[in-house]
Coordinates of C-alpha atoms in Angstrom, one line a residue:
Chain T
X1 CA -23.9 -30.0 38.4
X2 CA -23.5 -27.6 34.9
X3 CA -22.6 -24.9 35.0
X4 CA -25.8 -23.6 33.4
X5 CA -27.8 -25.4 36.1
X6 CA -25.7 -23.3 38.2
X7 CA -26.1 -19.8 36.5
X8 CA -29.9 -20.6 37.1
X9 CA -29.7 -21.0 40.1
X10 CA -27.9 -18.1 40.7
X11 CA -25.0 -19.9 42.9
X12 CA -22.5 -18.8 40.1
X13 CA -22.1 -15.5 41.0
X14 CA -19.6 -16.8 44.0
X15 CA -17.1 -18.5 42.0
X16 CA -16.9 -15.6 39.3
X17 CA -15.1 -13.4 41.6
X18 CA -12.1 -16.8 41.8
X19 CA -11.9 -17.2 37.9
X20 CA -8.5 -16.5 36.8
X21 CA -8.0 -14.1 33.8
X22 CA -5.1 -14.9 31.9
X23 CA -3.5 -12.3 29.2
X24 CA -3.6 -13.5 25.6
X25 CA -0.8 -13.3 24.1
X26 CA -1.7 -12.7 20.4
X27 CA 0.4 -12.3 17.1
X28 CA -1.3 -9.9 14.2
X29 CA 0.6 -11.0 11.1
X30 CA 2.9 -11.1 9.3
X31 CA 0.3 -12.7 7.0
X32 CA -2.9 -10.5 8.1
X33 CA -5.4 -9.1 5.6
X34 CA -5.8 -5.7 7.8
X35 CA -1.8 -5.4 8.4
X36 CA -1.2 -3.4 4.9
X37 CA 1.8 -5.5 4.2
X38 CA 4.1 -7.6 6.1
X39 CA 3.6 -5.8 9.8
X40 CA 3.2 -7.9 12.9
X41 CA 1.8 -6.5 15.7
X42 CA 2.2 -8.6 19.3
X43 CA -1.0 -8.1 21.6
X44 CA -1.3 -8.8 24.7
X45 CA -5.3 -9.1 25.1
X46 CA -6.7 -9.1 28.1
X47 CA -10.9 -10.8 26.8
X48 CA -11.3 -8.2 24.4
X49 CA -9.4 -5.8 25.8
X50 CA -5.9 -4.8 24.5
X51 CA -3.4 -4.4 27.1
X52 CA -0.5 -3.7 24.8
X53 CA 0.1 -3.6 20.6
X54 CA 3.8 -3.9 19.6
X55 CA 4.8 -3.3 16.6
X56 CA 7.1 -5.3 15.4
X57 CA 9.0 -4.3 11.9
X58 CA 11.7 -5.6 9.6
X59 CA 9.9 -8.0 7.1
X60 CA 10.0 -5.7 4.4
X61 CA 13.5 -4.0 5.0
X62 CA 15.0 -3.7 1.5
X63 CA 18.5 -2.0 2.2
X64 CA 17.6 1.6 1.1
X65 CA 20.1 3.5 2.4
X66 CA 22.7 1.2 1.7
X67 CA 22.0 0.8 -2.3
X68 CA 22.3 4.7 -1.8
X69 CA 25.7 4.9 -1.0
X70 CA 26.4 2.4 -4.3
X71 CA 24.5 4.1 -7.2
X72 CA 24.7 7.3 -8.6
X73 CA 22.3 10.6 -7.2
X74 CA 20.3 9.7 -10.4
X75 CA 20.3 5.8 -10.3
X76 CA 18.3 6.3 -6.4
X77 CA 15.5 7.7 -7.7
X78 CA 13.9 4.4 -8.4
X79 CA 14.8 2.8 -5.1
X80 CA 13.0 6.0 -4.1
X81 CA 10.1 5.3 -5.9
X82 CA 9.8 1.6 -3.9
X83 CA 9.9 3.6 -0.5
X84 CA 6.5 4.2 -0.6
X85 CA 4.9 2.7 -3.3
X86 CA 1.7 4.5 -3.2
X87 CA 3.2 7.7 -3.6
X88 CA 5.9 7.4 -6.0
X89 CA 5.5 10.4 -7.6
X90 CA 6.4 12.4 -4.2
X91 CA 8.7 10.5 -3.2
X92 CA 10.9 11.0 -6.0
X93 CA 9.8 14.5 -6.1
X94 CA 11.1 14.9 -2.9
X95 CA 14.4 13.1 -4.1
X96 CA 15.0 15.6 -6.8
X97 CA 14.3 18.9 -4.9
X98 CA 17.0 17.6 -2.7
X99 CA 19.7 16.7 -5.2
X100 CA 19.2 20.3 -7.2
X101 CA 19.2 22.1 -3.9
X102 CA 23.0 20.9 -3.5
X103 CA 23.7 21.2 -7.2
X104 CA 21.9 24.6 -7.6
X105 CA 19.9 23.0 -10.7
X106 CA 17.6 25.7 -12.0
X107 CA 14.1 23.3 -12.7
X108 CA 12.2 24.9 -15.9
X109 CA 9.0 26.5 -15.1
X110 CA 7.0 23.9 -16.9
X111 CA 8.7 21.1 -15.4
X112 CA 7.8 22.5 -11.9
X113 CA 3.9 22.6 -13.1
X114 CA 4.1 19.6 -14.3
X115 CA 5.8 18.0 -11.3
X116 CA 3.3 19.8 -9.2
X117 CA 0.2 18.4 -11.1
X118 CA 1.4 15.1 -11.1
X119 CA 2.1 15.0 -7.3
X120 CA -1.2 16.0 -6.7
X121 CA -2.5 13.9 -8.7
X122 CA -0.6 10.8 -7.2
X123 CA -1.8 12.3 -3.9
X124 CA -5.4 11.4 -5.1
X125 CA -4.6 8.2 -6.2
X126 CA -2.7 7.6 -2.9
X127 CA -5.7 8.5 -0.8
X128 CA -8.5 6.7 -2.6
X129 CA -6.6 3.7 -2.0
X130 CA -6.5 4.2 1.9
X131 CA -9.8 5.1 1.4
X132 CA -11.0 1.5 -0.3
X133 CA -8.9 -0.2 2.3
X134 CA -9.9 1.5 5.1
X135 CA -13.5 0.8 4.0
X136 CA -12.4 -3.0 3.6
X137 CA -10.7 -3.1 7.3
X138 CA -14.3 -1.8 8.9
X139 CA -15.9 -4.5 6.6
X140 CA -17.0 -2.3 4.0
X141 CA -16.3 -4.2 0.3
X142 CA -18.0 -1.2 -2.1
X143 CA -16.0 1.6 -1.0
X144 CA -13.0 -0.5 -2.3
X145 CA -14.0 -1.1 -5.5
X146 CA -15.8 2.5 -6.0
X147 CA -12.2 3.7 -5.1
X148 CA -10.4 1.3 -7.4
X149 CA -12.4 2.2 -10.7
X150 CA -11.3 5.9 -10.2
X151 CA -7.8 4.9 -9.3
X152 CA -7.0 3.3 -12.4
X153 CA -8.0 6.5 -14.1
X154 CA -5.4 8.1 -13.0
X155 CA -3.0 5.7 -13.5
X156 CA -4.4 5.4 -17.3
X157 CA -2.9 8.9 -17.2
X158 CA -0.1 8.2 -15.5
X159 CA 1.3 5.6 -18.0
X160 CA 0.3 8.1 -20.6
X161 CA 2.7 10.4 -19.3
X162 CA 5.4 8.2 -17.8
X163 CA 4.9 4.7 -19.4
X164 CA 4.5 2.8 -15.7
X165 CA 1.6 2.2 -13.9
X166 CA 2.8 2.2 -10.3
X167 CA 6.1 3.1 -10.1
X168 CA 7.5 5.8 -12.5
X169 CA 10.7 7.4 -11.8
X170 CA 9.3 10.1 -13.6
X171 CA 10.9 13.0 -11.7
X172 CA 14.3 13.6 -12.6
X173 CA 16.9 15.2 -11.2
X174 CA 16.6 18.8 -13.1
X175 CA 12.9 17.9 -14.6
X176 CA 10.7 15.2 -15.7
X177 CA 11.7 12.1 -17.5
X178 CA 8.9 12.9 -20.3
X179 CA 7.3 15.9 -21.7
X180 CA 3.5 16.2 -21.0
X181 CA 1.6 15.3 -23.9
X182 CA -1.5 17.6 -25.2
X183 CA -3.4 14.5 -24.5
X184 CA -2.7 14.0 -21.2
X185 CA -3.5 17.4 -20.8
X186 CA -7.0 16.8 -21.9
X187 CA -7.5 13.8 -20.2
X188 CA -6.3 15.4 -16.9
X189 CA -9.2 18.2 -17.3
X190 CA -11.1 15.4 -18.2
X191 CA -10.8 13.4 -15.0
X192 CA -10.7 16.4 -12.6
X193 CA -14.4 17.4 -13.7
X194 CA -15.1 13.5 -13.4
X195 CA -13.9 13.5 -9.7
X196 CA -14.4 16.0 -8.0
X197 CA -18.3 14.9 -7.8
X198 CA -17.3 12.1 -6.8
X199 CA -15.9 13.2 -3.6
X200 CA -19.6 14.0 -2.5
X201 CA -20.5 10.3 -3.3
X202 CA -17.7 8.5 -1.4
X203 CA -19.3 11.0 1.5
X204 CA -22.5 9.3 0.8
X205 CA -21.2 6.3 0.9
X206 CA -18.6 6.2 3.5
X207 CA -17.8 9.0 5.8
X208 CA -20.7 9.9 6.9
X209 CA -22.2 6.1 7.2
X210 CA -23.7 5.3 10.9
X211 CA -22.0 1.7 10.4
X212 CA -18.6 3.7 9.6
X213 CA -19.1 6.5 12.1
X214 CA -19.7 4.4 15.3
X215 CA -16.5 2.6 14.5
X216 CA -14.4 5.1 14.0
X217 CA -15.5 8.1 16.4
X218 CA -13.4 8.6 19.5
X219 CA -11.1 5.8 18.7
X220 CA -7.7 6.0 18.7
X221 CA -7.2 9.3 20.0
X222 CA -3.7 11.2 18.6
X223 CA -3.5 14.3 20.9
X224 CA -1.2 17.3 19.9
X225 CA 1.3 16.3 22.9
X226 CA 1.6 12.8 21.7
X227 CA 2.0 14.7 17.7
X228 CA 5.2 16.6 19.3
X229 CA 6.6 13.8 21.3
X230 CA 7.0 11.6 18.3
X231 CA 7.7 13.7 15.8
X232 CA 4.1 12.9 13.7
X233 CA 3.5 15.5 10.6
X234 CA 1.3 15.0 8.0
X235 CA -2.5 13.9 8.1
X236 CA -1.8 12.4 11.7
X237 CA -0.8 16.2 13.1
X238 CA -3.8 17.8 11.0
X239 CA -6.2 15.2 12.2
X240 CA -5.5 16.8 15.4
X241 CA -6.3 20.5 14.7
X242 CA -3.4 21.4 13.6
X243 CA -3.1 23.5 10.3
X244 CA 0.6 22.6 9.4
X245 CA 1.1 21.7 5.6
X246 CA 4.7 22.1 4.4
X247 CA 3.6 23.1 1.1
X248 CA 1.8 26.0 3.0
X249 CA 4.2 27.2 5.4
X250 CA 7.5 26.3 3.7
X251 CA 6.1 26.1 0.2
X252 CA 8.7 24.5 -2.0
X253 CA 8.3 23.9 -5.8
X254 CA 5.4 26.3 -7.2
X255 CA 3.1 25.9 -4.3
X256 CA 3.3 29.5 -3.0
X257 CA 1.1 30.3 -6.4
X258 CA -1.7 28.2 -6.0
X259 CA -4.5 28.8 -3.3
X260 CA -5.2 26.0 -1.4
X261 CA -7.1 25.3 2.1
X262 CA -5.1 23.1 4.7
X263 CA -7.7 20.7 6.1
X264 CA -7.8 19.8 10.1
X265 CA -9.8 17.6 12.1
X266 CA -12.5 19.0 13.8
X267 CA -14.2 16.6 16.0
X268 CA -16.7 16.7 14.5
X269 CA -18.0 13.2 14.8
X270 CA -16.6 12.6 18.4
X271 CA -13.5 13.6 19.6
X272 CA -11.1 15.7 18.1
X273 CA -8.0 13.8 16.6
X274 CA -9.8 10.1 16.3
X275 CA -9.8 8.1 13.7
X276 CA -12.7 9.6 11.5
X277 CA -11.0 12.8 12.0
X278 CA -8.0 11.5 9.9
X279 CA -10.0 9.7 7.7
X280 CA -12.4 12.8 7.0
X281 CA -8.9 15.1 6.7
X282 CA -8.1 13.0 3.9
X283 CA -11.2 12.8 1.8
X284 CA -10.9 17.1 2.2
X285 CA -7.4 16.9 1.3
X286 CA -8.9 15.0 -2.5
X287 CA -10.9 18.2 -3.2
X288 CA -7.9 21.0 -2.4
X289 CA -5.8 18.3 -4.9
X290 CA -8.3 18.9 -7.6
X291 CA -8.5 22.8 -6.8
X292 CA -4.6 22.7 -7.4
X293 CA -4.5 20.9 -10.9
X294 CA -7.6 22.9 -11.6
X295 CA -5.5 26.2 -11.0
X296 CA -2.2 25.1 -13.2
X297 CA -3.9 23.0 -15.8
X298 CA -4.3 25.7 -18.0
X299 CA -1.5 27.6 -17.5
X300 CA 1.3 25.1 -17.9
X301 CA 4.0 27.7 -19.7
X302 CA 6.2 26.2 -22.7
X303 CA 9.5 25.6 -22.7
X304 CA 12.0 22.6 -22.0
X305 CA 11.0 19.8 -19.7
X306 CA 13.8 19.4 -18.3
X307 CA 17.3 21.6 -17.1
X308 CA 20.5 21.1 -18.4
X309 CA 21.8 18.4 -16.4
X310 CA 24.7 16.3 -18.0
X311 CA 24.4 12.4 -17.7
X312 CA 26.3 12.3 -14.4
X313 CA 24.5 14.8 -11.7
X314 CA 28.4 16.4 -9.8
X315 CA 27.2 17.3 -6.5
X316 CA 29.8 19.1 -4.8
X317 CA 31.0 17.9 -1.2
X318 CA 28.2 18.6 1.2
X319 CA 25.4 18.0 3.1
X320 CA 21.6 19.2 2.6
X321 CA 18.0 18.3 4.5
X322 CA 15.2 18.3 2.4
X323 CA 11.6 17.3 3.5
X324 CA 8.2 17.4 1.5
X325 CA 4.7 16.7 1.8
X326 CA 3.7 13.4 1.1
X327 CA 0.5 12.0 1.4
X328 CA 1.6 10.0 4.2
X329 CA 3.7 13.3 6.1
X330 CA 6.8 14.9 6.1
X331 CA 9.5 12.3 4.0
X332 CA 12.9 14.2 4.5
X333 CA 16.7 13.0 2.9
X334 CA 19.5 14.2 4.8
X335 CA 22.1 13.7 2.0
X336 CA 25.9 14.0 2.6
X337 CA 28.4 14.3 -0.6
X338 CA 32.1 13.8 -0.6
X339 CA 32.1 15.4 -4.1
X340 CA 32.0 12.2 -5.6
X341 CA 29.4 10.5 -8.0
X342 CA 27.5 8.5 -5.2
X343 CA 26.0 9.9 -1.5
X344 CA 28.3 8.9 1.0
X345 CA 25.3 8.6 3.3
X346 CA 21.5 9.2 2.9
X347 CA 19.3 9.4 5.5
X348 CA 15.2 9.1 4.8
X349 CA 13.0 9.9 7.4
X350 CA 10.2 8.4 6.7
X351 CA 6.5 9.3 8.4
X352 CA 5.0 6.0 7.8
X353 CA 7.8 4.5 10.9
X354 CA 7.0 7.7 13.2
X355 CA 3.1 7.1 12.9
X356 CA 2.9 3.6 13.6
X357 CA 5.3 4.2 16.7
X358 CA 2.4 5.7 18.0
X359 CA 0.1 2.3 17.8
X360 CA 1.3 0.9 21.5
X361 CA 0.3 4.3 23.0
X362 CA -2.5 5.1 21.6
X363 CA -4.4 1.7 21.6
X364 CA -4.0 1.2 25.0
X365 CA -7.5 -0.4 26.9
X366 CA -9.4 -0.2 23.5
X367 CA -11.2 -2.9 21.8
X368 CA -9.2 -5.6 19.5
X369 CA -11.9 -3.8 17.0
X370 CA -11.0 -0.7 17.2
X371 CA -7.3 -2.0 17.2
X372 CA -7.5 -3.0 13.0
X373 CA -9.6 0.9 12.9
X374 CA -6.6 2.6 14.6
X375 CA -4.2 0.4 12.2
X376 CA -6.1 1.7 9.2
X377 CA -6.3 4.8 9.9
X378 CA -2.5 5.3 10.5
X379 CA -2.4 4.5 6.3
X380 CA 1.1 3.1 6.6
X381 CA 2.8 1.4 4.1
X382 CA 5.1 -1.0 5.4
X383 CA 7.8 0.0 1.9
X384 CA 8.4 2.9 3.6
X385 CA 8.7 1.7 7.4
X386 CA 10.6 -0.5 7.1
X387 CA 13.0 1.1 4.1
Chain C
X1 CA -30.2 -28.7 -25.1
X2 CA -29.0 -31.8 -22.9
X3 CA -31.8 -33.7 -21.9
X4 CA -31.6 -34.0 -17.9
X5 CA -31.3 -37.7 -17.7
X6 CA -28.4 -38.0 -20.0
X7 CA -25.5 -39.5 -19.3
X8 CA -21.4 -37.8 -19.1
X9 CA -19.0 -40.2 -20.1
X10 CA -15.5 -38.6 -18.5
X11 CA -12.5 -39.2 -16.8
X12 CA -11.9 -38.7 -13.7
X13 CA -8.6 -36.9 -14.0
X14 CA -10.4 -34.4 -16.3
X15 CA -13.6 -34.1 -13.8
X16 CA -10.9 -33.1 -10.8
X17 CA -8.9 -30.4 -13.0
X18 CA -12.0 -29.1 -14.1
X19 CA -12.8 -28.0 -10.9
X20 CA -9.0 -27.4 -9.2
X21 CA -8.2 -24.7 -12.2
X22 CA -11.5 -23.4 -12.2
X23 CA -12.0 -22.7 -8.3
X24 CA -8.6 -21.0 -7.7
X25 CA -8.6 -19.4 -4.3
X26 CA -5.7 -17.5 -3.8
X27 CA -3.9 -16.5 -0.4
X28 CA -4.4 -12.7 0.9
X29 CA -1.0 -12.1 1.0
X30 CA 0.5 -9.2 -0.2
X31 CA 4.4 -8.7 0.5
X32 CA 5.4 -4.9 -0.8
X33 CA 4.4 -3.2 -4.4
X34 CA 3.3 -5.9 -6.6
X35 CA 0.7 -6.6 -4.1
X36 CA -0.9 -3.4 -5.1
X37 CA -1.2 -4.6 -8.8
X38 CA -2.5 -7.6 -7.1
X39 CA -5.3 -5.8 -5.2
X40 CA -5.9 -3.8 -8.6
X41 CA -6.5 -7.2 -10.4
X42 CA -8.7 -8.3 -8.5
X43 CA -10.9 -5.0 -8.1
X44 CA -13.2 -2.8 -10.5
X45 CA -11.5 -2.8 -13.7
X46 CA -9.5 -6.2 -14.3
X47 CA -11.7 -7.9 -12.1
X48 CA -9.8 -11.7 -11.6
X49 CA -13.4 -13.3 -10.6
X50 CA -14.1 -13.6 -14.1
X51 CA -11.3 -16.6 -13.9
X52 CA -12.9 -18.3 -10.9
X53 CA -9.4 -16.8 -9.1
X54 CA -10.9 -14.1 -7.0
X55 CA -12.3 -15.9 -3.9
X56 CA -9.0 -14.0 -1.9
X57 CA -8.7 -16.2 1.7
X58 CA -7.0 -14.3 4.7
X59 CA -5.9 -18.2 6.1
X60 CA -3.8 -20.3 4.4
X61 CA -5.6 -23.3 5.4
X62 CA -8.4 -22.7 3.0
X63 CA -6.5 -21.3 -0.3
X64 CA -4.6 -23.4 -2.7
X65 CA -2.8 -20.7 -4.8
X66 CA 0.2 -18.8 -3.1
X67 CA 0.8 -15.3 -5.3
X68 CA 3.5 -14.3 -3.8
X69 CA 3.9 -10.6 -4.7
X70 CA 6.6 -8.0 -3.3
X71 CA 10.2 -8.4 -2.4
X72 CA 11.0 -11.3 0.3
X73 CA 13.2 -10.3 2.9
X74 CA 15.4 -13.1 5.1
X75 CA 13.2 -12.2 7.8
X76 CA 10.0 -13.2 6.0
X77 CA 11.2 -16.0 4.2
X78 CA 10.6 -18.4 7.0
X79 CA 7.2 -17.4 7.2
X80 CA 6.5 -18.2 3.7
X81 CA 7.9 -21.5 3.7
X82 CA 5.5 -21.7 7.0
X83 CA 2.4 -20.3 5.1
X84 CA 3.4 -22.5 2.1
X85 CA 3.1 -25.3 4.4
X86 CA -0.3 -24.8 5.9
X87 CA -2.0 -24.5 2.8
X88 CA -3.6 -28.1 2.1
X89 CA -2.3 -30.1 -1.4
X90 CA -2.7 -29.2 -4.7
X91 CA -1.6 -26.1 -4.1
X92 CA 0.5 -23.6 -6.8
X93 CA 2.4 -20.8 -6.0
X94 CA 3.0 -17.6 -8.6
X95 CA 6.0 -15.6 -8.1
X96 CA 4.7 -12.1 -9.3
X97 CA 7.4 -9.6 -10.0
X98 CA 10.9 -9.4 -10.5
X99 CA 12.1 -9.2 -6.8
X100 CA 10.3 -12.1 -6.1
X101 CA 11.3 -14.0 -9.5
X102 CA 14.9 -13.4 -9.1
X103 CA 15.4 -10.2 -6.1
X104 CA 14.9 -7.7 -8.6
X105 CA 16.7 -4.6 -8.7
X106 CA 17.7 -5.9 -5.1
X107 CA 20.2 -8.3 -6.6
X108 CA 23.2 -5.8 -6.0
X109 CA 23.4 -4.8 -2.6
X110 CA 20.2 -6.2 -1.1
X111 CA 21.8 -7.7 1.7
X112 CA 18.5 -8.5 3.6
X113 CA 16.6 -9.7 0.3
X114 CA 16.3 -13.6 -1.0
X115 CA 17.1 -13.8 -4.2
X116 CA 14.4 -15.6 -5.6
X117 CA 11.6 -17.1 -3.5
X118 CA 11.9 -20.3 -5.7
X119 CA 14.9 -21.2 -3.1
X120 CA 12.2 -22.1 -0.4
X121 CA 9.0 -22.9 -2.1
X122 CA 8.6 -24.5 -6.2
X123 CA 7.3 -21.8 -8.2
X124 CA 4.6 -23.3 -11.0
X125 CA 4.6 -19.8 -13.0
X126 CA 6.8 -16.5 -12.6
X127 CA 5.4 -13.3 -13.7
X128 CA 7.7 -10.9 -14.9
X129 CA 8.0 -6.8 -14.3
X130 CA 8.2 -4.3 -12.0
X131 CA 5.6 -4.4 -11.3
X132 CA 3.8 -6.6 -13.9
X133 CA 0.7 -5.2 -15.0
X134 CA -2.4 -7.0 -13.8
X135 CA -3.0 -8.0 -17.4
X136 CA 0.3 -9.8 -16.7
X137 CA -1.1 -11.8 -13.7
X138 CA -4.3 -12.9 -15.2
X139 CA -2.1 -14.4 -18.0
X140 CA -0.4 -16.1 -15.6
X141 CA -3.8 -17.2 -13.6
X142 CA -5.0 -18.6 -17.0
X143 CA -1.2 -20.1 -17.9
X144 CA -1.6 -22.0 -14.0
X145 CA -4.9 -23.3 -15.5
X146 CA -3.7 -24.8 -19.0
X147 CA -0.9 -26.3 -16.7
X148 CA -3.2 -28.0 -14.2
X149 CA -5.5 -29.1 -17.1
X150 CA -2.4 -31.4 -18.0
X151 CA -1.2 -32.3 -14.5
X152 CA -2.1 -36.0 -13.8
X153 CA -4.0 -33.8 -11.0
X154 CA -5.8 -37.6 -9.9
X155 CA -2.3 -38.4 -8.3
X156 CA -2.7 -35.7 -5.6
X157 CA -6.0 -38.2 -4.3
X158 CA -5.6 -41.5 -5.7
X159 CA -1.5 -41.3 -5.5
X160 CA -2.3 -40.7 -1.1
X161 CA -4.4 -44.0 -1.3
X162 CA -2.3 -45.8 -3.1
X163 CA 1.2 -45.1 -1.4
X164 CA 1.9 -45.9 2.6
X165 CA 2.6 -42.7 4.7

């Protein structure tokens, strides 16, 4: 007898209770279109449930620390910029301030605005992209390419300034490589009026989406315990109601000039510190950007780009912690200096390893679904994971 | 206007070509930075479609052009090679960017970077830069075309009839 025949007759319901579930053991990458990059994550599924998400790292480990110790404090910066290559800009920001804290390197005023503007402006470009791919891991094509046609915008204007289109070690130690052209200035006004409207479209679109919504509400769940057990800054401890932005509470550069709100999760949509919480922190966080270019655009002062720095940066022996905002959270270099031309050791803490740390803990008993939404909304990138 | 009854005199080498380099489908597979010029071509602005190249496949088993973008590591090297092996025959594979070409600014001290991915899979066209610009890759799209338009590309069918296993 079938076992429909069975199920009809209702004798089924008896041998149910002796079916053996097995766990799945599944691998998620290295090659996986909602990875972002070259993670694998093991899962033990048990039907649709996920039992446990590993992370496993490495396939992306390019030596960072160790080409460190063998170039000069300038010649990092461009390793710097491949740590997390959606965020150049404040990475190598971040590498700079460190360097010139040790030195003492006086930065010219209109090197900091520029630097400033820039960052933010990276920081745009850095979040419309997890916003496309975010969009594109809950199945949602349009998002991506909406996202894309403004991106390249602002990478017109970065190649304007710097002459790269993704990876610019632009920010010297003691200034910016280039001055900032008229033009750019023009354009930059240009694009900010252009965006900022735009912002209320991807809402349309996107965030507030029933589609979107029901995927992302009350899934994957960051509490502010979990935050402080693993260390998680950034969008991850915002999403959770926290209002902790470095460039608000230990403002570094010229960021104690410019008003700006720090936006937190709210729970608005389900529970506070899920995944739409991050995901909505973020598209917030593209509108305080524009509200800080639109504050310095027009008062960038004259002057020098750049400090008097000779072609070899001295650092005397030493060591220093630095840590900026990044899109991503907190990236910090502890730097020790024997005096010599090269670090003896540098140390990058990075926030995309802390966040997806997290994944095995905070997936726990959810859907294989809502596994790739939790992923996404982490907004690793596996550059800087890895390192 | 052709009438519809007429008649295409062609060979058949031609007739396969035609529609090999004009139905790329490349392999979703994006290994560090490049991968985001990648993503860029193939979205709003450069838009790879244009070239029949943009039909992006997340399994190996249905693409037949490998663009392997970013920096390969010793650890993922093995998984290449793997991925390079399920993908079915004629396949290409692009090696986009300098790390990939030749480790890229990884020579020096990357002591967990393969120099080159051409040590473990044949590479039909590099791509140079760091990143290349996406212009860049759809030059190289369209130099993988003129190449398979001169391939003998009936060998990949004809050559598996005519030769034993």
């Amino acid at each position: 007898m079938s076992i429909s025949q069975e199920l009809v007759e209702g004798r089924l319901s008896q041998t149910t209770e002796n079916l053996r579930t097995d766990e799945l053991l599944l691998n998620m990458g290295p090659q996986h279109p909602s990875t972002h990059g070259v993670l694998r994550v093991v899962v033990t599924t048990d039907g649709e449930i996920v039992r446990a998400a590993k992370p496993e790292i490495g396939y992306l480990h390019r030596c960072f620390e160790k080409h460190s110790e063998n170039v000069d404090y300038m010649g990092v910066a461009p390793y710097v910029d491949r740590l997390d290559y959606l965020a150049s800009m404040n990475n190598s920001m971040g590498w700079a301030i460190a360097v010139e804290r040790m030195v003492g390197i006086e930065v010219p005023r209109r090197a900091e605005f520029i630097r400033v503007i820039v960052a933010e402006l990276q920081r745009i470009a850095s979040h419309l992209l997890f916003f496309g791919t975010y969009g594109l891991d809950m199945g949602a094509f349009t998002a991506f390419l909406y996202a894309f046609r403004e991106r390249e915008k602002i990478l017109d204007i970065f190649e304007m300034i710097s002459g790269a289109r993704l990876l610019y070690n632009y920010m010297w130690v003691g200034g910016v490589s280039r001055d900032m052209s008229p033009e750019a200035v023009t354009r930059i006004k240009e694009f900010i009026d252009y965006f900022e409207p735009k912002i209320d479209e991807y809402n349309t679109l996107l965030s507030f989406n029933k589609i979107f919504t029901e995927r992302t509400k009350s899934v994957g769940i960051v509490d502010e315990a979990t935050c402080h057990t693993y260390g998680l800054t950034g969008v991850m401890l915002r999403g959770c109601g926290v209002r902790w932005d470095l460039r608000k509470d230990l403002p570094y550069s010229i960021y104690n000039e410019v008003e700006f709100d720090v936006p937190v999760g709210s729970g608005q949509m389900g529970t506070l510190g899920d995944c739409w919480d991050r995901y909505f922190v973020r598209m917030q966080e593209m509108r305080e950007s524009v509200r800080i270019i639109r504050q310095l655009i027009d008062r960038i002062p004259s002057g020098p780009h750049r400090g008097k720095v000779g072609k070899v940066v001295k650092v005397p022996a030493g060591e220093s912690f630095t840590r900026t905002e990044c899109p991503r959270g907190e990236l910090a270099f502890y730097i020790i200096s024997d005096g010599s031309a090269k670090p003896y050791r540098v140390r990058c803490k990075s926030p995309c390893f802390l966040n997806i740390s997290t994944l095995n803990e905070i997936t726990e008993g959810v859907m294989v679904a809502d596994l790739i939404a939790t992923i996404g909304s982490l907004d690793i990138v596996l550059g800087e994971v890895d390192r | 206007m052709i009438p519809s009854d007429s008649v295409v005199m062609t060979s058949v080498d031609e007739v396969l070509s035609w529609g090999r380099r004009n139905s790329l489908w490349p392999l979703t597979f994006g290994l560090a930075c490049c991968a985001i010029e990648m993503m860029a071509t193939g979205a709003s602005d450069y838009d790879l479609e244009r070239f029949g190249c943009g039909v992006f496949r997340a399994t190996p088993r249905q693409a037949d052009l490998m663009i392997v973008a970013g920096t390969v590591t010793l650890k993922m090297a093995s998984r290449i090679r793997t991925l390079y092996e399920q993908m079915p025959e004629p396949k290409w594979v692009i090696s986009m960017g300098s790390c990939s070409n030749k480790g890229g600014p990884y020579w020096h001290e990357g002591y967990h970077v393969l120099k080159g991915v051409d040590r473990i899979v044949p590479v039909d066209v590099y791509v140079p830069g760091c990143p290349p610009r996406p212009e860049t890759l759809l030059e190289a799209v369209m130099m993988l075309q003129k190449k398979i338009r001169v391939q003998e590309s009936s060998m990949g069918l004809l050559g598996a009839l005519r030769k034993p296993a």
